[in-house]
PDB file of C-alpha atoms in Angstrom:
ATOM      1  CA  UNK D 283     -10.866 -19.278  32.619  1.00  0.00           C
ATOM      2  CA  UNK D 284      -9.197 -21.699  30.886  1.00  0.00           C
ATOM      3  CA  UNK D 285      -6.704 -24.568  32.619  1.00  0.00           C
ATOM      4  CA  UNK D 286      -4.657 -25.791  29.430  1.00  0.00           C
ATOM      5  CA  UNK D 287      -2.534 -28.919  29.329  1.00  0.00           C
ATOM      6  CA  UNK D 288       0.130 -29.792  27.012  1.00  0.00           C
ATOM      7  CA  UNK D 289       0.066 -33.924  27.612  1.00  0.00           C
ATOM      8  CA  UNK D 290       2.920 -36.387  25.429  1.00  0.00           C
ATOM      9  CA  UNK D 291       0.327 -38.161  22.884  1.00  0.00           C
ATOM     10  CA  UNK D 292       2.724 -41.322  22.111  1.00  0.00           C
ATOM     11  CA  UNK D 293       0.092 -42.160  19.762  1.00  0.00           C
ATOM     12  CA  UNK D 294      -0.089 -38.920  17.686  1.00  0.00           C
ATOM     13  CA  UNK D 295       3.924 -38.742  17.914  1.00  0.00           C
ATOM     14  CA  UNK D 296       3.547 -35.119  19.194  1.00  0.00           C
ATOM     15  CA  UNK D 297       2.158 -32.903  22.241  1.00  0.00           C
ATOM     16  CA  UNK D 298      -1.650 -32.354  21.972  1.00  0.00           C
ATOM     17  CA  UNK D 299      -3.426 -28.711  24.165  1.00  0.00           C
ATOM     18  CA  UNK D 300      -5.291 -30.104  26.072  1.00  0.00           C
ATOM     19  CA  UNK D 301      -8.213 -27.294  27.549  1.00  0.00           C
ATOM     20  CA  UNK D 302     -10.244 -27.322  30.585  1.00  0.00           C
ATOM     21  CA  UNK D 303     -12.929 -24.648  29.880  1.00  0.00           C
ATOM     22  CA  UNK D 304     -14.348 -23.016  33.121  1.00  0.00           C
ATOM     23  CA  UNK D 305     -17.011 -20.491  31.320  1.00  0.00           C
ATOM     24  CA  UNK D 306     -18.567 -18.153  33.688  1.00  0.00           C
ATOM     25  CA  UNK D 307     -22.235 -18.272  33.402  1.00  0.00           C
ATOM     26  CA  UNK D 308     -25.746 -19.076  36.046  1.00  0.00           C
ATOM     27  CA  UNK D 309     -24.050 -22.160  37.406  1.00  0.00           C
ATOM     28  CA  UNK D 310     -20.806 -21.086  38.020  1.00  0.00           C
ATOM     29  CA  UNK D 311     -18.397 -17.756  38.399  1.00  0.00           C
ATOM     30  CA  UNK D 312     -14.629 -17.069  37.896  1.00  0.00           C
ATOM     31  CA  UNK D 313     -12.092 -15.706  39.217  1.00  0.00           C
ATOM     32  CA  UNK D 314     -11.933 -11.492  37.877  1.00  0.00           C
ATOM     33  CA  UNK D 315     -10.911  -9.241  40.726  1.00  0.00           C
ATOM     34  CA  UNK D 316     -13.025 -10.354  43.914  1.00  0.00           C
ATOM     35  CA  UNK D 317     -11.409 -13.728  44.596  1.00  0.00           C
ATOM     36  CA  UNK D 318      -8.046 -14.991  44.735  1.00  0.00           C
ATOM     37  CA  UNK D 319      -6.383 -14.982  40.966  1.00  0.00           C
ATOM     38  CA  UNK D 320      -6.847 -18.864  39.731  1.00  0.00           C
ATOM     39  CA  UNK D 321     -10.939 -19.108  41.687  1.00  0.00           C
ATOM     40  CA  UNK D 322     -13.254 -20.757  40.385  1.00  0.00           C
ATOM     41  CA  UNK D 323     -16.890 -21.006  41.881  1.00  0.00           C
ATOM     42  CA  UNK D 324     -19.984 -23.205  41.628  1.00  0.00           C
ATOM     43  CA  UNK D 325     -22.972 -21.851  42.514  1.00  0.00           C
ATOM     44  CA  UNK D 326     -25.280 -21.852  44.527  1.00  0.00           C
ATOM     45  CA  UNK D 327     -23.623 -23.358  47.044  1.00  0.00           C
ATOM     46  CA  UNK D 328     -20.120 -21.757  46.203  1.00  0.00           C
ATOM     47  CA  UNK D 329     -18.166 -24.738  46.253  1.00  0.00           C
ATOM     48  CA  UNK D 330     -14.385 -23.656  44.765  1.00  0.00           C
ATOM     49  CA  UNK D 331     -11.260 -24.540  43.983  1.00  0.00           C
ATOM     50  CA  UNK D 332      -7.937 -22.516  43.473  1.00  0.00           C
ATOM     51  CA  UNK D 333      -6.030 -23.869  40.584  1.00  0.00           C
ATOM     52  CA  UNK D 334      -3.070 -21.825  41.502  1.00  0.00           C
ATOM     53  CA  UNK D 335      -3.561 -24.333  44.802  1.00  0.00           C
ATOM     54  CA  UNK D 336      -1.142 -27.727  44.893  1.00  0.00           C
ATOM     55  CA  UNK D 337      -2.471 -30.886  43.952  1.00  0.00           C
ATOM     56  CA  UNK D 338      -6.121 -29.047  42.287  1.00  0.00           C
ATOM     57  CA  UNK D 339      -4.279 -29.202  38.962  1.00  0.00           C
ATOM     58  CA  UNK D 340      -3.366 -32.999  39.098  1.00  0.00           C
ATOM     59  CA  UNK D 341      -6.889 -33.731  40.568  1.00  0.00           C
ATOM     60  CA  UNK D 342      -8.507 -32.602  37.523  1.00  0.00           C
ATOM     61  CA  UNK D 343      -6.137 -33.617  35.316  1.00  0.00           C
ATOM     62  CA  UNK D 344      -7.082 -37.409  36.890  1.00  0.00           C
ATOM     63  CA  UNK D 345     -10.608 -36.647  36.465  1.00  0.00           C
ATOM     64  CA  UNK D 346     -11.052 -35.601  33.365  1.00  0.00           C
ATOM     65  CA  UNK D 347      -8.267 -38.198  32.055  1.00  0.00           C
ATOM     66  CA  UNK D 348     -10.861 -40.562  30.380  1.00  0.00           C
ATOM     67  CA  UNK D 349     -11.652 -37.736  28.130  1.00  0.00           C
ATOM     68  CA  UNK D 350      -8.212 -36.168  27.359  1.00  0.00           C
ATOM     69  CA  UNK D 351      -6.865 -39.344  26.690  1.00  0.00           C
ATOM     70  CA  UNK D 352      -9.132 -40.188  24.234  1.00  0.00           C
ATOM     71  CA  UNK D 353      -7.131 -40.432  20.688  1.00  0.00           C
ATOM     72  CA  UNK D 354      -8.415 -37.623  18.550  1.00  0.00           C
ATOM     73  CA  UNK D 355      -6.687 -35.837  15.577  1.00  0.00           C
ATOM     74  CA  UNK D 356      -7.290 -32.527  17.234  1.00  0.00           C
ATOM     75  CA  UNK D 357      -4.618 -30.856  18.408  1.00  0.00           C
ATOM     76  CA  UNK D 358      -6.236 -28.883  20.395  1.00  0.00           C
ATOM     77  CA  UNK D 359      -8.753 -30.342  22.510  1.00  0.00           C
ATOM     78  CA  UNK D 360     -11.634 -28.302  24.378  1.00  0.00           C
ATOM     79  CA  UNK D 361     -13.424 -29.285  27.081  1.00  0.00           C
ATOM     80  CA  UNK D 362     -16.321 -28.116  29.475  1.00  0.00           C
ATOM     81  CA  UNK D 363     -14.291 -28.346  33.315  1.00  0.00           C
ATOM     82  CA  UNK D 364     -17.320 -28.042  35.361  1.00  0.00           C
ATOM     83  CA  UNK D 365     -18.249 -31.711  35.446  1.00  0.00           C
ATOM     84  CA  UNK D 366     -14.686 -32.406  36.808  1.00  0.00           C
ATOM     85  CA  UNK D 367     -14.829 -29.349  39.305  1.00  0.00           C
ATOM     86  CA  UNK D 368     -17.663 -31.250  40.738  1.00  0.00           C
ATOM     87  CA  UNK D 369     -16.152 -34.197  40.723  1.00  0.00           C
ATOM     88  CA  UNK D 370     -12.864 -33.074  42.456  1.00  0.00           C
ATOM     89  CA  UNK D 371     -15.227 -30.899  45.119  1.00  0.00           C
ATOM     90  CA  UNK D 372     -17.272 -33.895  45.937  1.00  0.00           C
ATOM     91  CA  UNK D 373     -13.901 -36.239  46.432  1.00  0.00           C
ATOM     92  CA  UNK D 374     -12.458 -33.486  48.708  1.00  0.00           C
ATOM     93  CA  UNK D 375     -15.592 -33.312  50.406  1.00  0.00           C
ATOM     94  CA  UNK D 376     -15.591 -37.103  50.966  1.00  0.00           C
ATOM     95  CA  UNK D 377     -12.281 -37.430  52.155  1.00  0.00           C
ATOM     96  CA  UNK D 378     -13.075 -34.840  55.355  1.00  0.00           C
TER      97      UNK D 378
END
């Protein structure tokens, strides 16, 4: 599943794609018929988010922002979004 971005690069005088890869694989699953549409889960202890849900979106976006923000003549920009799943997970986690 891919969560793509389309950020203002004032620097680049242009719009940049800006991809958050969630690859399904031993660590983690996506959404493809069992789960809600927009699912993502880590395993093994099936931690997820929605990204159809308000607010997961921006979360990641703020996480990962160190990294998209990074000036780069690519235009489009791929990047792994598990380390910023966990990141978001463990925030919400903290916050309850």
């Amino acid at each position: 599943m891919t969560l793509s971005l389309f950020p203002e690069v004032p620097a680049q005088n242009g719009r940049r794609r800006s991809s958050l890869v969630f690859a399904p694989g031993p660590s983690g699953i996506v959404s493809n018929s069992y789960f809600e549409a927009g699912t993502v889960v880590r395993l093994p202890d099936r931690a997820w988010l929605n990204l159809y849900e308000p607010g997961t979106v921006r979360r990641l976006l703020d996480a990962a922002a160190p990294v998209l923000g990074i000036p780069s003549p690519v235009r489009n920009l791929e990047t792994d979004g598990w380390p910023y799943f966990t990141e978001v997970v463990g925030h919400a986690d903290s916050d309850t």
